[in-house]
Coordinates of C-alpha atoms and ligand atoms in Angstrom, one line a residue:
M1 CA 0.0 0.0 0.0
S2 CA 1.2 3.5 -0.8
D3 CA 2.0 5.9 2.0
I4 CA -1.0 8.0 2.7
F5 CA 0.9 11.1 3.9
I6 CA 1.7 13.6 1.2
S7 CA 5.3 14.7 1.8
R8 CA 6.0 18.2 3.0
E9 CA 8.0 18.9 -0.2
A10 CA 5.1 17.9 -2.4
V11 CA 2.8 20.2 -0.6
E12 CA 5.3 23.0 -0.7
N13 CA 5.8 22.4 -4.4
Q14 CA 2.1 22.9 -4.9
L15 CA 2.1 26.1 -2.8
N16 CA 5.0 27.4 -4.9
I17 CA 3.1 26.8 -8.0
A18 CA 0.1 28.7 -6.4
S19 CA 2.2 31.7 -5.5
G20 CA 3.3 32.0 -9.2
L21 CA -0.1 31.7 -10.7
N22 CA -1.6 35.2 -10.6
K23 CA 1.1 37.6 -9.6
G24 CA -0.4 41.0 -8.8
G25 CA -3.7 40.0 -10.4
D26 CA -7.1 40.7 -9.0
K27 CA -8.7 37.4 -9.9
K28 CA -11.7 35.9 -8.0
V29 CA -12.9 32.4 -7.2
C30 CA -16.5 31.3 -6.6
I31 CA -16.7 28.0 -4.7
L32 CA -20.1 26.3 -4.6
T33 CA -20.4 23.6 -1.9
F34 CA -23.0 20.9 -1.7
G35 CA -23.4 18.3 1.0
C36 CA -21.9 17.6 4.3
Q37 CA -19.6 19.4 6.7
Q38 CA -16.7 17.5 5.3
N39 CA -17.3 19.1 2.0
E40 CA -17.6 22.5 3.7
A41 CA -14.2 21.9 5.4
D42 CA -12.7 20.9 2.1
S43 CA -14.0 24.0 0.4
E44 CA -12.3 26.1 3.1
L45 CA -9.0 24.4 2.1
L46 CA -9.8 25.0 -1.6
S47 CA -10.4 28.6 -0.8
G48 CA -7.2 28.8 1.2
I49 CA -5.2 27.4 -1.7
C50 CA -7.0 29.8 -4.1
E51 CA -6.0 32.7 -1.8
R52 CA -2.4 31.7 -2.1
A53 CA -2.9 31.6 -5.9
G54 CA -4.1 35.2 -5.9
Y55 CA -7.8 34.6 -6.0
G56 CA -10.1 36.7 -3.9
E57 CA -13.5 35.1 -3.0
T58 CA -16.9 36.0 -4.5
D59 CA -20.4 34.6 -3.9
N60 CA -21.4 35.6 -7.4
P61 CA -20.3 33.3 -10.2
K62 CA -20.7 36.2 -12.7
D63 CA -17.8 38.0 -11.0
A64 CA -15.5 34.9 -11.0
D65 CA -12.5 33.9 -13.0
L66 CA -12.6 30.5 -11.5
I67 CA -15.6 28.5 -10.4
L68 CA -15.2 25.3 -8.3
I69 CA -18.2 23.1 -7.8
N70 CA -17.7 20.8 -4.8
T71 CA -20.2 18.1 -5.2
C72 CA -22.0 15.5 -3.0
A73 CA -23.1 12.0 -3.9
I74 CA -24.9 10.9 -0.7
R75 CA -28.4 11.0 -2.3
E76 CA -29.6 11.5 -5.8
H77 CA -31.2 14.8 -4.9
A78 CA -27.7 16.3 -4.0
E79 CA -26.3 15.1 -7.3
L80 CA -29.1 16.6 -9.3
K81 CA -28.7 20.0 -7.5
A82 CA -25.0 20.1 -8.3
L83 CA -25.6 19.1 -12.0
S84 CA -28.3 21.7 -12.5
R85 CA -26.0 24.4 -10.9
T86 CA -23.2 23.4 -13.2
G87 CA -25.6 23.6 -16.2
Q88 CA -26.1 27.3 -15.4
F89 CA -22.5 28.2 -16.1
K90 CA -22.7 27.4 -19.9
K91 CA -23.6 31.0 -20.7
L92 CA -20.9 32.5 -18.4
K93 CA -18.3 30.4 -20.3
E94 CA -19.6 31.6 -23.6
Q95 CA -19.3 35.2 -22.4
N96 CA -15.8 34.7 -20.9
K97 CA -13.6 32.2 -22.6
D98 CA -10.9 32.6 -19.9
L99 CA -13.3 31.5 -17.2
L100 CA -12.1 28.2 -15.6
I101 CA -14.7 25.8 -14.3
G102 CA -13.8 22.8 -12.2
V103 CA -15.8 20.0 -10.5
C104 CA -14.6 18.2 -7.5
G105 CA -15.9 16.3 -4.4
C106 CA -17.7 13.0 -4.2
M107 CA -19.4 12.9 -7.6
A108 CA -16.0 13.3 -9.2
E109 CA -15.0 9.9 -7.7
Q110 CA -17.7 8.0 -9.5
K111 CA -16.7 6.9 -13.0
E112 CA -20.2 7.1 -14.6
R113 CA -20.8 10.6 -13.1
R114 CA -17.4 11.8 -14.1
D115 CA -17.8 10.6 -17.7
A116 CA -21.3 12.0 -17.9
L117 CA -20.0 15.3 -16.6
M118 CA -17.2 15.6 -19.1
K119 CA -19.6 14.6 -22.0
S120 CA -22.7 16.7 -21.1
Y121 CA -20.9 19.7 -19.8
P122 CA -18.1 20.5 -22.3
Y123 CA -17.4 23.8 -20.7
V124 CA -16.1 22.1 -17.5
D125 CA -12.3 22.5 -17.7
F126 CA -11.3 19.9 -15.1
V127 CA -12.6 17.4 -12.7
F128 CA -10.6 16.3 -9.6
G129 CA -11.2 13.6 -6.9
T130 CA -11.5 14.0 -3.2
D131 CA -7.8 13.0 -2.6
R132 CA -6.4 15.4 -5.3
L133 CA -7.5 18.6 -3.5
Y134 CA -3.9 19.5 -2.5
M135 CA -3.0 19.5 -6.2
L136 CA -5.3 22.3 -7.1
P137 CA -2.4 24.8 -8.0
E138 CA -1.0 22.3 -10.5
I139 CA -4.5 21.6 -11.9
I140 CA -5.2 25.3 -12.4
R141 CA -1.8 25.9 -14.0
N142 CA -2.4 23.0 -16.4
A143 CA -5.9 24.3 -17.2
K144 CA -4.5 27.8 -17.9
S145 CA -1.7 26.7 -20.1
A146 CA -2.7 23.5 -21.9
K147 CA -6.2 24.5 -22.6
K148 CA -7.0 20.8 -22.5
R149 CA -9.7 19.3 -20.3
S150 CA -8.3 17.0 -17.7
I151 CA -9.4 14.5 -15.0
Y152 CA -7.3 14.1 -11.8
I153 CA -8.2 11.0 -9.9
S154 CA -6.5 8.2 -8.0
D155 CA -6.0 5.0 -10.0
L156 CA -6.1 2.9 -6.8
P157 CA -9.3 1.0 -6.0
H158 CA -11.7 2.6 -3.5
N159 CA -10.5 0.6 -0.5
E160 CA -6.9 1.7 -1.1
F161 CA -7.1 5.4 -2.2
G162 CA -7.0 8.4 0.0
V163 CA -4.2 10.7 1.3
I164 CA -3.5 13.2 4.1
A165 CA -1.9 16.5 3.1
E166 CA -0.8 18.7 6.1
G167 CA 0.2 22.3 5.9
L168 CA -2.4 23.5 3.3
P169 CA -3.7 27.1 3.9
I170 CA -7.3 27.5 5.0
R171 CA -9.6 30.5 4.3
R172 CA -12.3 30.0 6.9
N173 CA -15.9 31.3 6.4
S174 CA -16.4 32.4 10.0
N175 CA -14.3 34.2 12.6
H176 CA -15.8 32.3 15.5
K177 CA -16.8 28.9 14.2
A178 CA -14.4 26.4 12.7
K179 CA -14.3 22.8 11.5
V180 CA -11.2 20.6 12.0
S181 CA -11.0 17.4 10.1
I182 CA -9.4 14.7 12.3
M183 CA -9.9 11.8 9.9
Y184 CA -11.0 11.1 6.4
G185 CA -12.8 8.2 4.5
C186 CA -14.8 5.4 5.9
D187 CA -14.3 1.6 6.1
N188 CA -17.8 0.7 7.4
F189 CA -19.5 -0.1 4.1
C190 CA -23.1 0.4 5.3
T191 CA -25.0 -1.2 2.4
Y192 CA -26.8 2.0 1.4
C193 CA -23.9 4.3 1.5
V194 CA -21.6 5.6 -1.2
V195 CA -19.1 7.3 1.2
P196 CA -16.5 4.5 1.4
Y197 CA -16.4 4.4 -2.4
V198 CA -15.9 8.1 -2.9
R199 CA -13.9 9.1 0.1
G200 CA -11.6 6.1 0.2
R201 CA -10.2 4.3 3.1
E202 CA -10.3 5.4 6.7
R203 CA -7.2 7.4 7.7
S204 CA -6.4 9.6 10.7
R205 CA -4.4 12.8 11.1
E206 CA -1.7 12.7 13.8
S207 CA -2.9 14.1 17.1
C208 CA -0.2 16.7 17.3
N209 CA -1.3 18.3 14.0
I210 CA -5.0 18.3 15.2
L211 CA -4.2 19.7 18.6
S212 CA -2.0 22.5 17.3
E213 CA -4.7 23.5 14.8
V214 CA -7.3 23.6 17.7
K215 CA -4.9 25.5 19.9
A216 CA -4.3 28.1 17.1
L217 CA -8.1 28.4 16.7
V218 CA -8.8 28.9 20.5
D219 CA -5.9 31.4 20.7
G220 CA -7.4 33.2 17.6
G221 CA -10.7 33.7 19.4
Y222 CA -12.7 30.8 17.8
K223 CA -15.5 29.7 20.1
D224 CA -17.2 26.9 18.4
I225 CA -14.9 24.2 17.1
M226 CA -16.1 21.0 15.4
L227 CA -13.9 17.9 15.1
L228 CA -14.9 16.2 11.9
G229 CA -14.8 12.7 10.5
Q230 CA -17.2 10.1 9.0
N231 CA -16.7 8.0 12.0
V232 CA -14.7 9.9 14.7
N233 CA -14.9 7.0 17.2
S234 CA -12.6 4.9 15.1
Y235 CA -10.0 7.7 15.0
K236 CA -6.7 5.8 14.9
G237 CA -3.9 8.3 15.5
D238 CA -1.4 7.9 18.3
I239 CA -4.1 8.4 21.0
S240 CA -7.7 7.3 21.2
F241 CA -10.6 9.6 20.2
P242 CA -11.8 10.2 23.8
E243 CA -8.3 11.2 24.7
L244 CA -8.1 13.5 21.7
L245 CA -11.4 15.1 22.6
K246 CA -10.3 15.5 26.2
R247 CA -7.1 17.3 25.2
A248 CA -8.8 19.4 22.5
G249 CA -11.4 20.4 25.1
S250 CA -9.0 21.3 27.9
M251 CA -7.3 24.4 26.5
D252 CA -7.5 27.7 28.3
G253 CA -10.7 29.7 27.6
E254 CA -14.4 29.1 27.1
Y255 CA -15.5 27.5 23.8
F256 CA -17.8 24.7 22.6
L257 CA -16.0 21.7 21.2
R258 CA -18.3 19.6 19.1
F259 CA -17.7 16.4 17.1
M260 CA -19.3 14.6 14.2
T261 CA -20.1 11.8 13.4
S262 CA -20.2 8.8 15.8
H263 CA -21.0 5.3 14.9
P264 CA -23.0 3.5 17.6
K265 CA -20.9 0.4 17.4
D266 CA -17.7 2.3 18.5
A267 CA -19.2 4.8 21.0
S268 CA -17.6 3.9 24.3
D269 CA -18.1 4.6 28.0
E270 CA -14.7 6.4 27.9
L271 CA -16.2 8.8 25.4
F272 CA -19.3 9.4 27.5
E273 CA -17.2 10.2 30.5
V274 CA -15.2 12.8 28.5
I275 CA -18.4 14.5 27.4
R276 CA -19.6 14.5 31.0
D277 CA -16.4 15.7 32.6
V278 CA -14.8 18.2 30.2
P279 CA -16.7 21.5 30.4
N280 CA -15.8 22.8 27.0
V281 CA -16.9 19.6 25.3
A282 CA -20.4 20.4 24.0
K283 CA -23.3 18.7 25.7
Q284 CA -24.6 17.3 22.4
F285 CA -24.4 13.8 20.9
H286 CA -25.3 12.9 17.3
L287 CA -25.7 9.1 17.2
P288 CA -27.2 7.9 13.9
V289 CA -29.5 5.0 14.4
Q290 CA -30.8 4.6 10.8
S291 CA -33.4 2.0 11.8
G292 CA -34.9 0.6 15.0
N293 CA -35.3 -2.9 13.7
N294 CA -32.7 -5.6 14.0
R295 CA -33.3 -7.3 10.6
V296 CA -33.0 -3.9 8.8
L297 CA -30.0 -2.9 10.8
S298 CA -28.3 -6.2 9.8
A299 CA -29.3 -5.7 6.1
M300 CA -27.8 -2.2 6.4
N301 CA -24.5 -3.8 7.8
R302 CA -24.7 -1.5 10.8
R303 CA -23.2 -4.1 13.2
Y304 CA -25.2 -3.2 16.3
T305 CA -28.7 -4.2 17.5
R306 CA -31.6 -2.1 18.6
E307 CA -31.0 -3.2 22.2
K308 CA -27.3 -2.2 22.1
Y309 CA -28.2 1.2 20.6
L310 CA -30.8 1.8 23.2
E311 CA -28.4 0.9 26.0
K312 CA -25.8 3.4 24.8
A313 CA -28.3 6.2 24.0
L314 CA -30.0 5.9 27.4
K315 CA -26.7 5.6 29.2
I316 CA -25.3 8.9 27.8
K317 CA -28.6 10.6 28.6
S318 CA -28.4 9.5 32.2
L319 CA -24.7 10.3 32.6
V320 CA -25.1 13.8 31.1
P321 CA -28.6 15.0 32.1
G322 CA -30.0 17.5 29.6
I323 CA -27.6 16.5 26.8
T324 CA -29.0 17.2 23.3
M325 CA -29.4 13.9 21.4
T326 CA -29.9 13.8 17.7
T327 CA -29.9 11.0 15.1
D328 CA -30.2 10.1 11.4
I329 CA -32.9 7.9 10.1
I330 CA -33.4 6.3 6.6
C331 CA -37.0 5.9 5.6
G332 CA -37.9 3.1 3.2
F333 CA -34.7 1.1 3.1
P334 CA -35.3 -1.7 0.6
T335 CA -37.3 -4.6 2.1
E336 CA -38.4 -2.6 5.2
T337 CA -41.9 -3.7 6.2
E338 CA -44.5 -1.6 8.0
E339 CA -43.9 -3.5 11.3
E340 CA -40.1 -2.9 11.0
F341 CA -40.7 0.8 10.4
L342 CA -42.9 1.0 13.4
E343 CA -39.9 -0.2 15.5
T344 CA -38.1 2.8 14.3
V345 CA -41.0 5.0 15.4
D346 CA -40.8 3.2 18.8
I347 CA -37.1 3.8 19.3
I348 CA -37.6 7.5 18.6
K349 CA -40.2 7.6 21.3
Q350 CA -38.0 5.7 23.7
V351 CA -34.9 7.8 23.3
E352 CA -36.7 11.1 23.0
F353 CA -34.3 12.8 20.6
D354 CA -34.1 16.5 20.5
M355 CA -34.0 16.4 16.7
I356 CA -33.9 13.7 14.0
F357 CA -32.6 14.0 10.5
T358 CA -34.8 11.9 8.3
F359 CA -33.9 10.9 4.8
L360 CA -35.8 9.0 2.1
Y361 CA -33.7 6.1 1.0
S362 CA -32.0 6.9 -2.3
P363 CA -30.4 4.0 -4.2
R364 CA -26.7 4.7 -4.9
P365 CA -25.2 3.0 -7.9
G366 CA -22.6 0.4 -6.9
T367 CA -23.9 -0.1 -3.3
P368 CA -25.4 -3.5 -2.3
A369 CA -28.7 -2.0 -1.2
A370 CA -29.3 -0.5 -4.6
K371 CA -29.4 -4.1 -6.0
M372 CA -31.8 -5.4 -3.4
E373 CA -35.2 -6.5 -4.5
D374 CA -38.3 -5.0 -2.9
Q375 CA -37.4 -1.4 -3.3
I376 CA -40.0 0.7 -1.5
P377 CA -42.2 3.0 -3.6
H378 CA -41.5 6.7 -3.3
E379 CA -45.0 7.5 -1.9
E380 CA -44.5 5.0 0.8
K381 CA -41.1 6.4 1.8
V382 CA -42.8 9.9 2.0
R383 CA -45.6 8.5 4.2
R384 CA -43.1 7.0 6.6
F385 CA -41.1 10.2 6.6
E386 CA -44.2 12.3 7.5
L387 CA -45.3 10.0 10.2
L388 CA -41.8 10.1 11.8
S389 CA -41.7 13.9 11.5
S390 CA -45.0 14.3 13.3
V391 CA -44.0 12.0 16.1
Q392 CA -40.7 13.8 16.4
N393 CA -42.4 17.3 16.5
D394 CA -44.4 16.3 19.5
I395 CA -41.3 15.0 21.3
A396 CA -39.3 18.1 20.5
D397 CA -42.1 20.4 21.6
K398 CA -42.3 18.6 24.9
L399 CA -38.5 18.6 25.5
N400 CA -38.1 22.2 24.6
E401 CA -40.9 23.4 26.8
K402 CA -38.7 22.4 29.8
Y403 CA -36.3 25.2 28.9
I404 CA -38.9 27.9 29.6
G405 CA -37.9 29.9 32.7
K406 CA -34.3 28.6 32.6
T407 CA -31.1 30.5 31.8
V408 CA -28.9 29.1 29.1
R409 CA -25.4 30.1 27.8
V410 CA -25.6 31.0 24.2
L411 CA -22.8 31.7 21.6
C412 CA -24.1 34.6 19.5
D413 CA -24.0 34.0 15.7
S414 CA -25.9 37.1 14.6
S415 CA -26.8 40.3 16.1
E416 CA -28.8 43.2 14.5
H417 CA -30.9 45.9 16.1
G418 CA -31.2 44.1 19.4
E419 CA -32.3 40.8 17.7
C420 CA -29.7 38.1 18.3
S421 CA -29.5 34.5 17.4
G422 CA -27.1 31.8 18.6
R423 CA -26.6 28.3 19.8
T424 CA -26.2 26.6 23.2
S425 CA -23.7 24.0 24.1
G426 CA -26.4 21.5 23.2
N427 CA -26.6 23.2 19.7
K428 CA -30.1 24.4 20.3
I429 CA -30.9 27.5 18.3
V430 CA -31.9 30.5 20.5
N431 CA -33.3 33.7 19.2
F432 CA -33.1 36.4 21.8
E433 CA -33.4 40.1 22.5
G434 CA -30.1 41.5 23.6
K435 CA -26.9 43.3 22.7
A436 CA -24.5 40.4 22.5
M437 CA -21.8 40.7 19.8
V438 CA -21.3 38.0 17.3
G439 CA -18.8 35.4 18.6
T440 CA -19.4 36.2 22.3
F441 CA -21.3 34.3 24.9
A442 CA -24.5 35.6 26.5
D443 CA -26.7 34.3 29.3
V444 CA -30.2 34.1 28.0
E445 CA -33.5 33.5 29.9
I446 CA -35.8 31.4 27.9
T447 CA -39.3 32.8 27.6
S448 CA -40.9 30.5 25.0
A449 CA -40.1 27.4 23.0
G450 CA -41.1 25.6 19.8
A451 CA -39.9 22.3 18.4
Y452 CA -36.9 23.8 16.7
I453 CA -36.2 27.2 18.3
L454 CA -36.0 28.6 21.8
K455 CA -36.8 32.3 22.4
G456 CA -35.6 34.5 25.2
K457 CA -34.0 37.7 26.6
E458 CA -30.4 38.3 27.4
K459 CA -29.8 38.6 31.2
D460 CA -27.9 41.5 32.8
E461 CA -28.3 43.6 29.7
K462 CA -26.5 46.9 30.3
Ligands
5AD501 N1 -30.2 7.2 1.1 C1 -30.7 8.0 2.1 N2 -30.0 8.5 3.1 C2 -28.7 8.1 3.1 N3 -27.7 8.4 4.0 C3 -26.6 7.9 3.6 N4 -26.7 7.2 2.5 C4 -28.0 7.3 2.2 C5 -28.9 6.9 1.1 N5 -28.4 6.1 0.1 C6 -28.0 9.2 5.3 C7 -27.6 8.4 6.5 C8 -26.4 9.1 7.0 C9 -26.6 10.5 6.6 C10 -25.4 11.4 6.5 O1 -27.2 10.4 5.3 O2 -28.7 8.6 7.4 O3 -26.2 9.0 8.4
SF4_502 FE1 -21.7 5.8 5.2 FE2 -21.9 4.0 7.2 FE3 -19.5 5.2 6.7 FE4 -21.5 6.6 7.8 S1 -20.5 4.8 8.7 S2 -20.2 7.3 6.1 S3 -23.3 5.7 6.8 S4 -20.7 3.8 5.3

């Protein structure tokens, strides 16, 4: 197997190419990001590399000299959105022949999608895969000079590809919220999921690099830091994930340290204790259950049972009273019967999640579930989705009502004319009257609550 770490020289070589690309120019890049937080984090790296290459940032594709479309493949809907957006750039390319357009992210890793993109969107200049991100300077240079359309992709099979490139510049979207990738890829191969095929094998950054990035963020005034990975509990650096979380949460100062995503089979008591004991570690736990039925869980290759899930979910709730619990659910996995679905409804009621993210099952080419017989009709998926949503709304209403009259600590995300909005350690959205500045903490007394938003008034307002 090849070494996953890109050498310092190779990264520096790319950054040198970047520095020479637009000397003294006033070029602009527009980056469109679809999908998950990992893609958002990748886009901040792309933006950082572009900054080094002399590109300012713009939200408006019409003002851009370079457009990068960072795609998602998790569900068909996400793919269609990215394709339709890409289609809108045909006119811009006709008006400006020097405009460069690149497509990257998870769709770029799928051969059929890649080929279709190159064929149907002839104005796309280049396509690059998720592990070729660090090569962006070379990719831009080639596109500028050769005027030849190119594809940059690993030639290794999906269970072998994937790299780690340290030392890339980052241009972050926020001055108080930051994402820090701790690992990449996934080896779990849940039967419905495309991630292991498009993000490659599971690989972890070294803890010293992660911790120095977190330290720099805390020192730089960041107050909400999210450790990111497809499956953070199987982090395999030189220390365990709970230890990493503990160290990252024990730096001087007040901040929320969050993490995403946990796999139930790997969530340990040690992790629960760190959440309980380290004040800066946010009191929030996202634990995707996907289904509440053992046969479906097994068909999904989730490798835990309903009973084991319940045991862990109820344990963390009792260890950390008031913790915000959230989950992901797939509606209409192939072969799922009504009775099996009702066990999912039941698990929702038993755990009492603060919020659930519910998805209609979307067949992903190349995954085992897409080939299963007994695919569930769309209308039936929607019916199950709606039933789950209404059960969940009642639960969330009931849980949030308990906040009324209480005071919560809120990190302010927006503040205008006395109307502020922010999030608690548990990631609850709070809209409040007050004068808090963006990126600072406020104590807010909750006066009313709905299923998704708490409302209140800042205390000790001067
Ligand atoms: N169809 C629907 N939802 C999916 N997810 C992953 N793959 C699919 C799919 N093929 C959901 C899972 C996962 C979340 C990020 O997306 O619930 O936890
Ligand atoms: Fe996909 Fe399963 Fe990996 Fe999550 S754990 S990214 S659902 S394969």
